[in-house]
Every structure is written in structure tokens, then in C-alpha cells.
PDB file of N, CA and C in Angstrom:
ATOM      1  N   MET A   1      54.521 124.335 123.150  1.00 42.00           N
ATOM      2  CA  MET A   1      53.580 123.256 123.399  1.00 42.00           C
ATOM      3  C   MET A   1      52.299 123.416 122.901  1.00 42.00           C
ATOM      4  N   ARG A   2      51.612 122.515 121.996  1.00 55.00           N
ATOM      5  CA  ARG A   2      50.491 122.986 121.630  1.00 55.00           C
ATOM      6  C   ARG A   2      49.257 122.451 122.564  1.00 55.00           C
ATOM      7  N   ALA A   3      48.298 123.072 122.815  1.00 59.00           N
ATOM      8  CA  ALA A   3      47.317 123.201 123.869  1.00 59.00           C
ATOM      9  C   ALA A   3      46.666 121.763 123.635  1.00 59.00           C
ATOM     10  N   GLN A   4      46.374 121.146 122.327  1.00 65.00           N
ATOM     11  CA  GLN A   4      45.523 120.051 122.423  1.00 65.00           C
ATOM     12  C   GLN A   4      45.971 118.746 121.953  1.00 65.00           C
ATOM     13  N   PRO A   5      46.215 117.796 122.857  1.00 74.00           N
ATOM     14  CA  PRO A   5      46.705 116.690 122.431  1.00 74.00           C
ATOM     15  C   PRO A   5      46.087 116.021 120.981  1.00 74.00           C
ATOM     16  N   GLY A   6      46.982 115.584 120.478  1.00 80.00           N
ATOM     17  CA  GLY A   6      46.117 114.422 119.185  1.00 80.00           C
ATOM     18  C   GLY A   6      45.925 115.524 118.057  1.00 80.00           C
ATOM     19  N   TRP A   7      46.689 116.935 117.993  1.00 81.00           N
ATOM     20  CA  TRP A   7      46.067 117.751 116.915  1.00 81.00           C
ATOM     21  C   TRP A   7      46.376 117.268 115.652  1.00 81.00           C
ATOM     22  N   GLU A   8      47.479 116.550 115.405  1.00 86.00           N
ATOM     23  CA  GLU A   8      47.914 116.040 114.059  1.00 86.00           C
ATOM     24  C   GLU A   8      47.122 115.279 113.417  1.00 86.00           C
ATOM     25  N   ASP A   9      46.288 114.546 114.135  1.00 90.00           N
ATOM     26  CA  ASP A   9      45.324 113.723 113.657  1.00 90.00           C
ATOM     27  C   ASP A   9      43.886 114.680 113.263  1.00 90.00           C
ATOM     28  N   ARG A  10      43.888 115.827 113.770  1.00 91.00           N
ATOM     29  CA  ARG A  10      42.542 116.560 113.285  1.00 91.00           C
ATOM     30  C   ARG A  10      43.018 117.736 112.309  1.00 91.00           C
ATOM     31  N   LEU A  11      44.420 117.725 111.881  1.00 94.00           N
ATOM     32  CA  LEU A  11      44.968 118.944 111.098  1.00 94.00           C
ATOM     33  C   LEU A  11      44.184 119.148 109.973  1.00 94.00           C
ATOM     34  N   GLY A  12      43.571 120.517 109.655  1.00 92.00           N
ATOM     35  CA  GLY A  12      42.841 120.514 108.667  1.00 92.00           C
ATOM     36  C   GLY A  12      41.391 120.209 108.568  1.00 92.00           C
ATOM     37  N   GLU A  13      40.693 119.646 109.545  1.00 95.00           N
ATOM     38  CA  GLU A  13      39.597 119.412 109.876  1.00 95.00           C
ATOM     39  C   GLU A  13      38.552 120.767 109.973  1.00 95.00           C
ATOM     40  N   VAL A  14      37.563 121.100 109.165  1.00 95.00           N
ATOM     41  CA  VAL A  14      36.689 122.087 109.334  1.00 95.00           C
ATOM     42  C   VAL A  14      35.401 121.298 109.599  1.00 95.00           C
ATOM     43  N   ILE A  15      34.674 122.047 111.128  1.00 95.00           N
ATOM     44  CA  ILE A  15      33.720 121.766 111.438  1.00 95.00           C
ATOM     45  C   ILE A  15      32.539 123.280 111.307  1.00 95.00           C
ATOM     46  N   GLY A  16      31.433 123.089 111.373  1.00 94.00           N
ATOM     47  CA  GLY A  16      30.755 124.172 111.203  1.00 94.00           C
ATOM     48  C   GLY A  16      29.381 123.958 110.859  1.00 94.00           C
ATOM     49  N   GLY A  17      28.889 125.199 110.236  1.00 92.00           N
ATOM     50  CA  GLY A  17      27.578 125.184 109.829  1.00 92.00           C
ATOM     51  C   GLY A  17      27.017 126.024 108.890  1.00 92.00           C
ATOM     52  N   ARG A  18      25.832 126.092 108.059  1.00 92.00           N
ATOM     53  CA  ARG A  18      25.153 127.174 107.221  1.00 92.00           C
ATOM     54  C   ARG A  18      24.126 127.346 108.047  1.00 92.00           C
ATOM     55  N   PHE A  19      23.688 128.621 107.981  1.00 93.00           N
ATOM     56  CA  PHE A  19      22.622 129.358 108.768  1.00 93.00           C
ATOM     57  C   PHE A  19      21.979 130.342 107.766  1.00 93.00           C
ATOM     58  N   VAL A  20      20.813 130.029 107.354  1.00 92.00           N
ATOM     59  CA  VAL A  20      19.926 130.837 106.368  1.00 92.00           C
ATOM     60  C   VAL A  20      19.387 131.885 107.034  1.00 92.00           C
ATOM     61  N   ARG A  21      19.658 133.168 106.408  1.00 89.00           N
ATOM     62  CA  ARG A  21      18.935 134.256 107.050  1.00 89.00           C
ATOM     63  C   ARG A  21      18.611 135.173 105.838  1.00 89.00           C
ATOM     64  N   GLY A  22      17.132 134.890 105.463  1.00 91.00           N
ATOM     65  CA  GLY A  22      16.669 135.628 104.376  1.00 91.00           C
ATOM     66  C   GLY A  22      17.412 135.153 102.787  1.00 91.00           C
ATOM     67  N   ASP A  23      17.945 136.287 102.416  1.00 93.00           N
ATOM     68  CA  ASP A  23      18.304 136.309 101.253  1.00 93.00           C
ATOM     69  C   ASP A  23      20.235 135.626 101.405  1.00 93.00           C
ATOM     70  N   PHE A  24      20.402 135.429 102.671  1.00 92.00           N
ATOM     71  CA  PHE A  24      21.760 135.389 102.779  1.00 92.00           C
ATOM     72  C   PHE A  24      21.859 133.905 103.384  1.00 92.00           C
ATOM     73  N   SER A  25      23.166 133.678 103.519  1.00 92.00           N
ATOM     74  CA  SER A  25      23.538 132.422 104.307  1.00 92.00           C
ATOM     75  C   SER A  25      24.754 132.793 104.970  1.00 92.00           C
ATOM     76  N   ARG A  26      24.631 132.401 106.352  1.00 94.00           N
ATOM     77  CA  ARG A  26      25.649 132.623 107.301  1.00 94.00           C
ATOM     78  C   ARG A  26      26.494 131.411 107.424  1.00 94.00           C
ATOM     79  N   LEU A  27      27.835 131.435 107.069  1.00 94.00           N
ATOM     80  CA  LEU A  27      28.899 130.055 107.442  1.00 94.00           C
ATOM     81  C   LEU A  27      29.477 130.423 108.781  1.00 94.00           C
ATOM     82  N   ARG A  28      29.414 129.192 109.625  1.00 96.00           N
ATOM     83  CA  ARG A  28      30.243 129.760 110.731  1.00 96.00           C
ATOM     84  C   ARG A  28      30.986 128.465 111.033  1.00 96.00           C
ATOM     85  N   LEU A  29      32.354 128.735 110.855  1.00 95.00           N
ATOM     86  CA  LEU A  29      33.349 127.643 110.822  1.00 95.00           C
ATOM     87  C   LEU A  29      34.656 127.250 111.994  1.00 95.00           C
ATOM     88  N   GLN A  30      35.055 126.367 112.159  1.00 96.00           N
ATOM     89  CA  GLN A  30      36.043 126.140 112.846  1.00 96.00           C
ATOM     90  C   GLN A  30      37.244 125.421 112.346  1.00 96.00           C
ATOM     91  N   VAL A  31      38.295 125.642 112.207  1.00 95.00           N
ATOM     92  CA  VAL A  31      39.324 124.904 111.216  1.00 95.00           C
ATOM     93  C   VAL A  31      40.578 124.380 112.481  1.00 95.00           C
ATOM     94  N   SER A  32      40.842 123.132 112.885  1.00 94.00           N
ATOM     95  CA  SER A  32      41.505 122.441 113.293  1.00 94.00           C
ATOM     96  C   SER A  32      43.144 122.603 112.711  1.00 94.00           C
ATOM     97  N   HIS A  33      43.819 123.608 113.419  1.00 94.00           N
ATOM     98  CA  HIS A  33      45.316 124.050 113.103  1.00 94.00           C
ATOM     99  C   HIS A  33      45.782 124.650 114.223  1.00 94.00           C
ATOM    100  N   PRO A  34      47.121 124.445 114.537  1.00 92.00           N
ATOM    101  CA  PRO A  34      47.708 124.763 115.717  1.00 92.00           C
ATOM    102  C   PRO A  34      48.374 126.500 115.639  1.00 92.00           C
ATOM    103  N   MET A  35      48.057 127.143 114.374  1.00 93.00           N
ATOM    104  CA  MET A  35      48.522 128.199 114.293  1.00 93.00           C
ATOM    105  C   MET A  35      49.855 128.689 115.021  1.00 93.00           C
ATOM    106  N   ASP A  36      50.863 128.012 115.059  1.00 91.00           N
ATOM    107  CA  ASP A  36      52.099 128.454 115.647  1.00 91.00           C
ATOM    108  C   ASP A  36      52.904 129.797 115.057  1.00 91.00           C
ATOM    109  N   ASN A  37      53.055 130.481 115.903  1.00 92.00           N
ATOM    110  CA  ASN A  37      53.746 131.769 115.355  1.00 92.00           C
ATOM    111  C   ASN A  37      55.334 131.617 115.566  1.00 92.00           C
ATOM    112  N   GLY A  38      55.900 130.808 116.141  1.00 90.00           N
ATOM    113  CA  GLY A  38      57.067 130.580 116.083  1.00 90.00           C
ATOM    114  C   GLY A  38      58.077 131.189 117.241  1.00 90.00           C
ATOM    115  N   LEU A  39      57.195 131.938 118.120  1.00 89.00           N
ATOM    116  CA  LEU A  39      57.812 132.690 119.226  1.00 89.00           C
ATOM    117  C   LEU A  39      58.167 131.762 120.318  1.00 89.00           C
ATOM    118  N   VAL A  40      57.846 130.677 120.607  1.00 86.00           N
ATOM    119  CA  VAL A  40      58.051 129.481 121.375  1.00 86.00           C
ATOM    120  C   VAL A  40      59.347 128.852 120.842  1.00 86.00           C
ATOM    121  N   GLY A  41      60.393 128.534 121.802  1.00 89.00           N
ATOM    122  CA  GLY A  41      61.640 127.975 121.485  1.00 89.00           C
ATOM    123  C   GLY A  41      61.294 126.663 121.100  1.00 89.00           C
ATOM    124  N   GLY A  42      61.697 126.470 120.070  1.00 90.00           N
ATOM    125  CA  GLY A  42      62.068 124.883 119.471  1.00 90.00           C
ATOM    126  C   GLY A  42      60.540 124.601 118.758  1.00 90.00           C
ATOM    127  N   ILE A  43      59.574 125.499 118.563  1.00 89.00           N
ATOM    128  CA  ILE A  43      58.622 125.216 117.592  1.00 89.00           C
ATOM    129  C   ILE A  43      58.270 126.162 116.491  1.00 89.00           C
ATOM    130  N   PRO A  44      58.374 126.012 115.034  1.00 93.00           N
ATOM    131  CA  PRO A  44      58.661 126.981 114.435  1.00 93.00           C
ATOM    132  C   PRO A  44      57.435 127.366 113.829  1.00 93.00           C
ATOM    133  N   GLU A  45      57.178 128.396 113.105  1.00 94.00           N
ATOM    134  CA  GLU A  45      55.982 129.050 112.564  1.00 94.00           C
ATOM    135  C   GLU A  45      55.309 128.055 111.779  1.00 94.00           C
ATOM    136  N   PHE A  46      53.944 127.806 112.126  1.00 94.00           N
ATOM    137  CA  PHE A  46      53.317 126.622 111.261  1.00 94.00           C
ATOM    138  C   PHE A  46      51.746 127.281 111.593  1.00 94.00           C
ATOM    139  N   PHE A  47      51.276 127.911 110.420  1.00 95.00           N
ATOM    140  CA  PHE A  47      49.898 128.500 110.536  1.00 95.00           C
ATOM    141  C   PHE A  47      49.362 128.514 109.052  1.00 95.00           C
ATOM    142  N   LEU A  48      48.141 128.606 109.141  1.00 96.00           N
ATOM    143  CA  LEU A  48      47.140 128.674 107.930  1.00 96.00           C
ATOM    144  C   LEU A  48      47.258 130.310 107.316  1.00 96.00           C
ATOM    145  N   ASN A  49      47.966 130.707 106.145  1.00 96.00           N
ATOM    146  CA  ASN A  49      47.853 131.632 105.613  1.00 96.00           C
ATOM    147  C   ASN A  49      47.037 131.879 104.577  1.00 96.00           C
ATOM    148  N   GLN A  50      46.376 131.378 104.262  1.00 97.00           N
ATOM    149  CA  GLN A  50      45.377 131.506 103.071  1.00 97.00           C
ATOM    150  C   GLN A  50      44.121 130.780 102.972  1.00 97.00           C
ATOM    151  N   ALA A  51      42.991 131.529 102.691  1.00 97.00           N
ATOM    152  CA  ALA A  51      41.750 130.972 102.892  1.00 97.00           C
ATOM    153  C   ALA A  51      40.968 131.470 101.547  1.00 97.00           C
ATOM    154  N   GLU A  52      40.107 130.702 100.941  1.00 97.00           N
ATOM    155  CA  GLU A  52      39.283 130.992 100.111  1.00 97.00           C
ATOM    156  C   GLU A  52      37.872 130.525 100.151  1.00 97.00           C
ATOM    157  N   LEU A  53      36.718 130.994  99.906  1.00 96.00           N
ATOM    158  CA  LEU A  53      35.610 130.543  99.810  1.00 96.00           C
ATOM    159  C   LEU A  53      35.107 130.375  98.270  1.00 96.00           C
ATOM    160  N   ARG A  54      34.916 129.502  97.694  1.00 96.00           N
ATOM    161  CA  ARG A  54      34.445 129.185  96.374  1.00 96.00           C
ATOM    162  C   ARG A  54      33.210 128.505  96.142  1.00 96.00           C
ATOM    163  N   ALA A  55      32.743 128.969  95.094  1.00 94.00           N
ATOM    164  CA  ALA A  55      31.405 128.700  94.507  1.00 94.00           C
ATOM    165  C   ALA A  55      31.631 127.247  93.791  1.00 94.00           C
ATOM    166  N   ALA A  56      30.458 126.491  93.709  1.00 91.00           N
ATOM    167  CA  ALA A  56      30.660 125.168  93.137  1.00 91.00           C
ATOM    168  C   ALA A  56      31.476 125.268  91.941  1.00 91.00           C
ATOM    169  N   ASP A  57      31.392 126.345  91.076  1.00 93.00           N
ATOM    170  CA  ASP A  57      31.861 126.387  89.577  1.00 93.00           C
ATOM    171  C   ASP A  57      33.572 126.779  89.907  1.00 93.00           C
ATOM    172  N   GLY A  58      34.036 127.033  91.137  1.00 93.00           N
ATOM    173  CA  GLY A  58      35.392 127.316  91.323  1.00 93.00           C
ATOM    174  C   GLY A  58      35.537 128.784  91.516  1.00 93.00           C
ATOM    175  N   GLN A  59      34.673 129.622  91.132  1.00 95.00           N
ATOM    176  CA  GLN A  59      34.569 131.123  91.586  1.00 95.00           C
ATOM    177  C   GLN A  59      34.968 131.625  92.774  1.00 95.00           C
ATOM    178  N   VAL A  60      35.888 132.464  92.876  1.00 97.00           N
ATOM    179  CA  VAL A  60      36.511 132.957  94.254  1.00 97.00           C
ATOM    180  C   VAL A  60      35.374 133.873  94.687  1.00 97.00           C
ATOM    181  N   LEU A  61      34.757 133.590  95.788  1.00 95.00           N
ATOM    182  CA  LEU A  61      33.751 134.469  96.539  1.00 95.00           C
ATOM    183  C   LEU A  61      34.440 135.360  97.461  1.00 95.00           C
ATOM    184  N   ALA A  62      35.205 134.730  98.270  1.00 95.00           N
ATOM    185  CA  ALA A  62      36.055 135.726  99.170  1.00 95.00           C
ATOM    186  C   ALA A  62      37.478 135.072  99.391  1.00 95.00           C
ATOM    187  N   ALA A  63      38.576 135.956  99.464  1.00 97.00           N
ATOM    188  CA  ALA A  63      39.732 135.525  99.743  1.00 97.00           C
ATOM    189  C   ALA A  63      40.439 136.092 101.078  1.00 97.00           C
ATOM    190  N   LEU A  64      41.114 135.463 101.891  1.00 96.00           N
ATOM    191  CA  LEU A  64      41.312 135.742 102.991  1.00 96.00           C
ATOM    192  C   LEU A  64      42.938 135.859 103.239  1.00 96.00           C
ATOM    193  N   GLU A  65      43.585 136.641 103.965  1.00 96.00           N
ATOM    194  CA  GLU A  65      44.950 136.350 104.087  1.00 96.00           C
ATOM    195  C   GLU A  65      45.213 136.097 105.821  1.00 96.00           C
ATOM    196  N   LEU A  66      45.755 135.081 106.313  1.00 92.00           N
ATOM    197  CA  LEU A  66      45.816 134.838 107.714  1.00 92.00           C
ATOM    198  C   LEU A  66      46.989 134.868 108.188  1.00 92.00           C
ATOM    199  N   TYR A  67      47.247 135.010 109.234  1.00 89.00           N
ATOM    200  CA  TYR A  67      48.308 135.438 110.096  1.00 89.00           C
ATOM    201  C   TYR A  67      48.545 134.500 111.089  1.00 89.00           C
ATOM    202  N   PRO A  68      49.781 134.255 111.986  1.00 86.00           N
ATOM    203  CA  PRO A  68      49.692 133.486 113.062  1.00 86.00           C
ATOM    204  C   PRO A  68      49.284 133.888 114.386  1.00 86.00           C
ATOM    205  N   ALA A  69      48.697 135.379 114.381  1.00 80.00           N
ATOM    206  CA  ALA A  69      48.044 135.802 115.600  1.00 80.00           C
ATOM    207  C   ALA A  69      46.833 135.348 115.789  1.00 80.00           C
ATOM    208  N   VAL A  70      46.220 134.707 114.908  1.00 77.00           N
ATOM    209  CA  VAL A  70      44.747 134.209 114.780  1.00 77.00           C
ATOM    210  C   VAL A  70      44.778 133.082 115.942  1.00 77.00           C
ATOM    211  N   ALA A  71      44.141 133.005 116.630  1.00 85.00           N
ATOM    212  CA  ALA A  71      44.105 131.953 117.522  1.00 85.00           C
ATOM    213  C   ALA A  71      44.016 130.231 117.171  1.00 85.00           C
ATOM    214  N   GLU A  72      44.691 129.705 117.911  1.00 91.00           N
ATOM    215  CA  GLU A  72      44.544 128.114 117.721  1.00 91.00           C
ATOM    216  C   GLU A  72      43.044 127.446 117.463  1.00 91.00           C
ATOM    217  N   ASN A  73      43.179 126.665 116.421  1.00 93.00           N
ATOM    218  CA  ASN A  73      41.718 126.310 115.792  1.00 93.00           C
ATOM    219  C   ASN A  73      40.942 127.513 115.467  1.00 93.00           C
ATOM    220  N   PRO A  74      41.377 128.572 114.516  1.00 94.00           N
ATOM    221  CA  PRO A  74      40.645 129.751 114.295  1.00 94.00           C
ATOM    222  C   PRO A  74      39.169 129.488 113.838  1.00 94.00           C
ATOM    223  N   SER A  75      38.370 130.315 114.222  1.00 94.00           N
ATOM    224  CA  SER A  75      36.723 130.107 113.833  1.00 94.00           C
ATOM    225  C   SER A  75      36.686 131.430 112.664  1.00 94.00           C
ATOM    226  N   LEU A  76      35.853 131.333 111.786  1.00 94.00           N
ATOM    227  CA  LEU A  76      35.594 132.071 110.680  1.00 94.00           C
ATOM    228  C   LEU A  76      34.390 132.179 110.346  1.00 94.00           C
ATOM    229  N   SER A  77      33.448 133.161 110.167  1.00 95.00           N
ATOM    230  CA  SER A  77      32.328 133.709 109.929  1.00 95.00           C
ATOM    231  C   SER A  77      32.067 134.297 108.530  1.00 95.00           C
ATOM    232  N   LEU A  78      31.424 133.820 107.721  1.00 93.00           N
ATOM    233  CA  LEU A  78      31.099 134.377 106.350  1.00 93.00           C
ATOM    234  C   LEU A  78      29.742 134.475 105.878  1.00 93.00           C
ATOM    235  N   GLU A  79      29.386 135.368 105.021  1.00 93.00           N
ATOM    236  CA  GLU A  79      27.921 135.561 104.646  1.00 93.00           C
ATOM    237  C   GLU A  79      28.060 135.395 103.078  1.00 93.00           C
ATOM    238  N   VAL A  80      27.151 134.573 102.463  1.00 92.00           N
ATOM    239  CA  VAL A  80      27.178 134.469 101.030  1.00 92.00           C
ATOM    240  C   VAL A  80      25.718 134.641 100.612  1.00 92.00           C
ATOM    241  N   LYS A  81      25.358 135.253  99.540  1.00 90.00           N
ATOM    242  CA  LYS A  81      23.913 135.621  99.071  1.00 90.00           C
ATOM    243  C   LYS A  81      23.324 134.168  98.592  1.00 90.00           C
ATOM    244  N   GLY A  82      22.234 133.957  99.037  1.00 83.00           N
ATOM    245  CA  GLY A  82      21.643 132.654  98.783  1.00 83.00           C
ATOM    246  C   GLY A  82      22.081 131.604  99.200  1.00 83.00           C
ATOM    247  N   GLU A  83      21.851 130.529  99.048  1.00 81.00           N
ATOM    248  CA  GLU A  83      22.184 129.020  99.439  1.00 81.00           C
ATOM    249  C   GLU A  83      22.809 128.255  98.692  1.00 81.00           C
ATOM    250  N   GLN A  84      23.833 128.984  97.784  1.00 86.00           N
ATOM    251  CA  GLN A  84      24.552 128.090  96.944  1.00 86.00           C
ATOM    252  C   GLN A  84      25.543 127.335  97.586  1.00 86.00           C
ATOM    253  N   ASP A  85      26.043 126.067  96.914  1.00 91.00           N
ATOM    254  CA  ASP A  85      26.911 125.453  97.400  1.00 91.00           C
ATOM    255  C   ASP A  85      28.452 126.030  97.499  1.00 91.00           C
ATOM    256  N   THR A  86      28.888 125.874  98.386  1.00 94.00           N
ATOM    257  CA  THR A  86      30.426 126.564  98.361  1.00 94.00           C
ATOM    258  C   THR A  86      31.417 125.422  99.228  1.00 94.00           C
ATOM    259  N   ARG A  87      32.760 125.843  98.785  1.00 95.00           N
ATOM    260  CA  ARG A  87      33.847 124.953  99.082  1.00 95.00           C
ATOM    261  C   ARG A  87      34.596 125.998 100.220  1.00 95.00           C
ATOM    262  N   LEU A  88      35.284 125.888 101.152  1.00 96.00           N
ATOM    263  CA  LEU A  88      36.488 126.311 101.662  1.00 96.00           C
ATOM    264  C   LEU A  88      37.840 125.887 101.436  1.00 96.00           C
ATOM    265  N   TRP A  89      38.551 126.535 100.663  1.00 97.00           N
ATOM    266  CA  TRP A  89      39.878 126.012 100.609  1.00 97.00           C
ATOM    267  C   TRP A  89      40.908 126.812 101.306  1.00 97.00           C
ATOM    268  N   LEU A  90      41.837 125.971 101.916  1.00 97.00           N
ATOM    269  CA  LEU A  90      42.724 126.621 102.896  1.00 97.00           C
ATOM    270  C   LEU A  90      44.220 126.020 102.712  1.00 97.00           C
ATOM    271  N   ARG A  91      45.346 126.910 103.048  1.00 97.00           N
ATOM    272  CA  ARG A  91      46.676 126.368 102.621  1.00 97.00           C
ATOM    273  C   ARG A  91      47.616 127.148 103.994  1.00 97.00           C
ATOM    274  N   ASP A  92      48.399 126.292 104.394  1.00 97.00           N
ATOM    275  CA  ASP A  92      49.313 126.949 105.365  1.00 97.00           C
ATOM    276  C   ASP A  92      50.662 127.230 104.794  1.00 97.00           C
ATOM    277  N   ASN A  93      51.418 127.686 105.804  1.00 96.00           N
ATOM    278  CA  ASN A  93      52.823 128.251 105.222  1.00 96.00           C
ATOM    279  C   ASN A  93      53.943 127.162 105.025  1.00 96.00           C
ATOM    280  N   ASN A  94      53.333 125.859 105.165  1.00 96.00           N
ATOM    281  CA  ASN A  94      54.068 124.648 105.130  1.00 96.00           C
ATOM    282  C   ASN A  94      53.589 123.807 103.816  1.00 96.00           C
ATOM    283  N   GLY A  95      52.657 124.739 102.775  1.00 97.00           N
ATOM    284  CA  GLY A  95      52.262 124.293 101.700  1.00 97.00           C
ATOM    285  C   GLY A  95      50.961 123.144 101.783  1.00 97.00           C
ATOM    286  N   ASN A  96      50.780 122.863 103.158  1.00 97.00           N
ATOM    287  CA  ASN A  96      49.666 121.721 103.306  1.00 97.00           C
ATOM    288  C   ASN A  96      48.081 122.519 102.676  1.00 97.00           C
ATOM    289  N   GLU A  97      47.288 121.587 101.925  1.00 97.00           N
ATOM    290  CA  GLU A  97      46.185 122.181 101.212  1.00 97.00           C
ATOM    291  C   GLU A  97      45.089 121.336 102.108  1.00 97.00           C
ATOM    292  N   PHE A  98      43.897 122.030 102.405  1.00 97.00           N
ATOM    293  CA  PHE A  98      42.783 121.648 102.819  1.00 97.00           C
ATOM    294  C   PHE A  98      41.452 122.335 102.098  1.00 97.00           C
ATOM    295  N   GLU A  99      40.355 121.238 102.184  1.00 95.00           N
ATOM    296  CA  GLU A  99      39.239 121.917 101.672  1.00 95.00           C
ATOM    297  C   GLU A  99      38.072 120.977 102.147  1.00 95.00           C
ATOM    298  N   ALA A 100      36.787 122.029 102.124  1.00 95.00           N
ATOM    299  CA  ALA A 100      35.588 121.415 102.920  1.00 95.00           C
ATOM    300  C   ALA A 100      34.515 121.817 101.799  1.00 95.00           C
ATOM    301  N   ALA A 101      33.465 120.801 101.872  1.00 93.00           N
ATOM    302  CA  ALA A 101      32.283 121.614 101.086  1.00 93.00           C
ATOM    303  C   ALA A 101      31.467 122.052 102.437  1.00 93.00           C
ATOM    304  N   LEU A 102      30.908 122.838 102.032  1.00 87.00           N
ATOM    305  CA  LEU A 102      30.181 123.877 102.885  1.00 87.00           C
ATOM    306  C   LEU A 102      28.628 123.818 102.497  1.00 87.00           C
TER     307      LEU A 102
END
């Protein structure tokens, strides 16, 4: 059973912020996703398994491989040089893709 009712309406929603720290920006994000591991009867695996932080021109700045052991609605922290525009791209094991401008 998923802990938060109405999770389907928020699936893939990214909330967070950018915090400038000298020559770097820290990105603190939370992604709405149940991150089910398939160990509960009747609930199949359903989790984010890929994430990329991309520059405005599409260049991949960071690539992450995620697993279902990450908490429901996982939080991510990333640092980027400068204050360049970035996008977070995510994919789950069902092929759903999500993207957010940061």
C-alpha cells in the first residue's frame, strides 16, 4: 500500500530549489514517485531507475542509476558549477519519463 493517497496525481512532480554557493549552485529536489520494490504482495516493482541532470544545450552533466531501495518520493542533492540553466530528466522502470527545469 502506498503511504500517500492521491500519489497518481503527483507522479513525476519535481519540487525543490537552487542555492548559489560561490562558484557553485546546489540543487535540492524531491521527486514524487512511490518507488515500490515489489516485495509487498500484489504491488509490482515501480521505481525511478534513471536520472540525468542536463545543461540547457542537452549536455549530460550527471547521470544517476536509481534502485527501489531509495525512499518513496526520493530527495536528490546535486551541485553544478556556476548558475547555468539545467533540466532534470527521469525515467521509471515502466518507461514513464519526467522532466523539470531547474
